[in-house]
C-alpha positions as a printed NumPy array, in Angstrom:
array([[-13.816, -21.181,  24.25 ],
       [-14.647, -17.551,  24.074],
       [-17.048, -15.881,  21.473],
       [-16.334, -12.092,  20.832],
       [-18.687, -10.405,  18.285],
       [-18.008,  -6.485,  16.607],
       [-21.062,  -5.097,  14.754],
       [-20.2  ,  -2.523,  12.655],
       [-22.14 ,   0.054,  10.587],
       [-20.285,  -0.404,   7.098],
       [-21.94 ,   2.897,   5.546],
       [-19.057,   4.487,   8.211],
       [-16.202,   1.956,   8.669],
       [-14.927,   0.054,   6.728],
       [-15.022,  -4.458,   7.125],
       [-11.441,  -4.567,   6.84 ],
       [-10.359,  -2.79 ,   9.934],
       [-12.858,  -4.216,  12.177],
       [-11.897,  -7.411,  11.023],
       [ -8.129,  -6.089,  11.941],
       [ -8.694,  -5.197,  15.236],
       [-10.738,  -8.629,  15.445],
       [ -7.292, -10.493,  14.617],
       [ -5.158,  -7.749,  17.445],
       [ -7.12 ,  -9.079,  20.65 ],
       [ -7.428, -12.467,  19.487],
       [ -4.289, -12.488,  19.467],
       [ -3.538, -10.735,  22.899],
       [ -6.15 , -12.903,  24.601],
       [ -3.823, -15.946,  23.857],
       [ -1.016, -14.103,  25.338],
       [ -2.335, -13.259,  28.359],
       [  1.488, -12.234,  29.658],
       [  1.739,  -9.518,  26.863],
       [ -0.898,  -7.609,  28.327]])
């Protein structure tokens, strides 16, 4: 189990972009053979 946190300034970046990034990162970490 791993906890990943992302901090972003919502005045500059949309929260959806960060959520998509964390989702993609989680997918990659769950399938290390795809790296």
